[in-house]
C-alpha cells in the first residue's frame, strides 16, 4: 500500500511506495523536527511539524508511486525541493 503526507484529511503529496520514502522527502523539505522524549534529552525522535502525518493511501488511478519516487529522487539530485503546496488553479 502506498503512503503520502497528510494534514488532517487532506492529502498533500503524491503517493510513494513506502512510508520511509515519504519520511525522507519530508525530512529533505524541512518538515521534520527532532523531538525530545521525556526527561532524556539524548533520546530524540523525528516528528512531523504542525498537523502533518504520513498515512497509507490509495494512489490515484493514473498515478504510479514508484515513478513518483524516481521523479523525486531526480529532482533531489538536481537540487529541487519537494513542494507540498497546491498548484495554482
Short mmCIF file of C-alpha atoms in Angstrom, two decimals:
data_model
loop_
_atom_site.label_atom_id
_atom_site.label_comp_id
_atom_site.label_asym_id
_atom_site.label_seq_id
_atom_site.Cartn_x
_atom_site.Cartn_y
_atom_site.Cartn_z
CA UNK A 1 0.00 0.00 0.00
CA UNK A 2 1.40 3.43 -0.93
CA UNK A 3 1.90 6.28 1.56
CA UNK A 4 1.51 10.06 1.38
CA UNK A 5 1.79 13.18 3.51
CA UNK A 6 -1.49 14.42 5.03
CA UNK A 7 -2.70 17.37 7.07
CA UNK A 8 -5.92 16.43 8.78
CA UNK A 9 -7.78 14.60 5.98
CA UNK A 10 -6.18 16.46 3.08
CA UNK A 11 -3.54 14.59 1.10
CA UNK A 12 -0.66 16.99 0.44
CA UNK A 13 1.76 14.86 -1.55
CA UNK A 14 1.97 12.29 -4.25
CA UNK A 15 1.75 8.65 -3.25
CA UNK A 16 5.07 6.85 -2.69
CA UNK A 17 5.78 3.12 -2.37
CA UNK A 18 6.87 3.14 1.28
CA UNK A 19 6.42 5.18 4.43
CA UNK A 20 10.20 5.62 4.53
CA UNK A 21 10.07 7.35 1.12
CA UNK A 22 7.64 9.97 2.47
CA UNK A 23 9.70 10.47 5.66
CA UNK A 24 12.81 11.06 3.55
CA UNK A 25 11.05 13.61 1.35
CA UNK A 26 9.53 15.36 4.38
CA UNK A 27 12.97 15.47 6.04
CA UNK A 28 14.59 16.98 2.94
CA UNK A 29 11.78 19.56 2.78
CA UNK A 30 12.31 20.70 6.37
CA UNK A 31 9.02 19.30 7.67
CA UNK A 32 10.67 17.04 10.27
CA UNK A 33 11.92 18.22 13.64
CA UNK A 34 13.78 16.26 16.30
CA UNK A 35 11.66 15.92 19.44
CA UNK A 36 12.97 15.04 22.89
CA UNK A 37 11.24 12.08 24.50
CA UNK A 38 10.52 12.66 28.18
CA UNK A 39 13.35 13.67 30.50
CA UNK A 40 16.04 12.02 28.40
CA UNK A 41 17.44 14.79 26.20
CA UNK A 42 19.61 12.32 24.32
CA UNK A 43 16.56 10.27 23.25
CA UNK A 44 15.49 12.28 20.22
CA UNK A 45 12.97 11.07 17.69
CA UNK A 46 11.80 12.53 14.40
CA UNK A 47 8.44 14.28 14.45
CA UNK A 48 6.48 15.96 11.67
CA UNK A 49 5.73 19.65 12.14
CA UNK A 50 2.24 21.08 12.61
CA UNK A 51 -0.57 18.59 11.99
CA UNK A 52 1.28 16.69 9.27
CA UNK A 53 1.20 12.92 9.29
CA UNK A 54 2.22 10.11 6.99
CA UNK A 55 -0.53 7.60 6.27
CA UNK A 56 -1.29 4.78 3.88
CA UNK A 57 -3.37 5.86 0.92
CA UNK A 58 -4.62 4.75 -2.43
CA UNK A 59 -2.77 6.07 -5.41
CA UNK A 60 -4.83 7.93 -7.98
CA UNK A 61 -5.68 5.74 -10.99
CA UNK A 62 -3.13 7.48 -13.24
CA UNK A 63 -0.50 7.72 -10.51
CA UNK A 64 2.49 5.38 -10.16
CA UNK A 65 4.08 5.56 -6.67
CA UNK A 66 7.35 4.08 -7.97
CA UNK A 67 7.55 6.72 -10.71
CA UNK A 68 6.80 9.41 -8.10
CA UNK A 69 9.76 8.18 -6.05
CA UNK A 70 12.05 8.14 -9.10
CA UNK A 71 10.91 11.66 -10.06
CA UNK A 72 11.53 12.92 -6.51
CA UNK A 73 15.00 11.36 -6.48
CA UNK A 74 15.82 13.01 -9.82
CA UNK A 75 14.58 16.40 -8.58
CA UNK A 76 16.58 15.99 -5.38
CA UNK A 77 19.70 15.19 -7.38
CA UNK A 78 19.18 18.44 -9.31
CA UNK A 79 18.73 20.36 -6.05
CA UNK A 80 14.97 20.95 -6.29
CA UNK A 81 12.97 20.86 -3.08
CA UNK A 82 9.81 18.83 -2.60
CA UNK A 83 6.87 21.20 -2.92
CA UNK A 84 3.86 20.42 -0.71
CA UNK A 85 1.89 23.43 -1.90
CA UNK A 86 -1.13 23.08 -4.11
CA UNK A 87 -0.51 24.04 -7.74
CA UNK A 88 -2.18 27.25 -8.88
CA UNK A 89 -5.55 26.62 -10.48
#
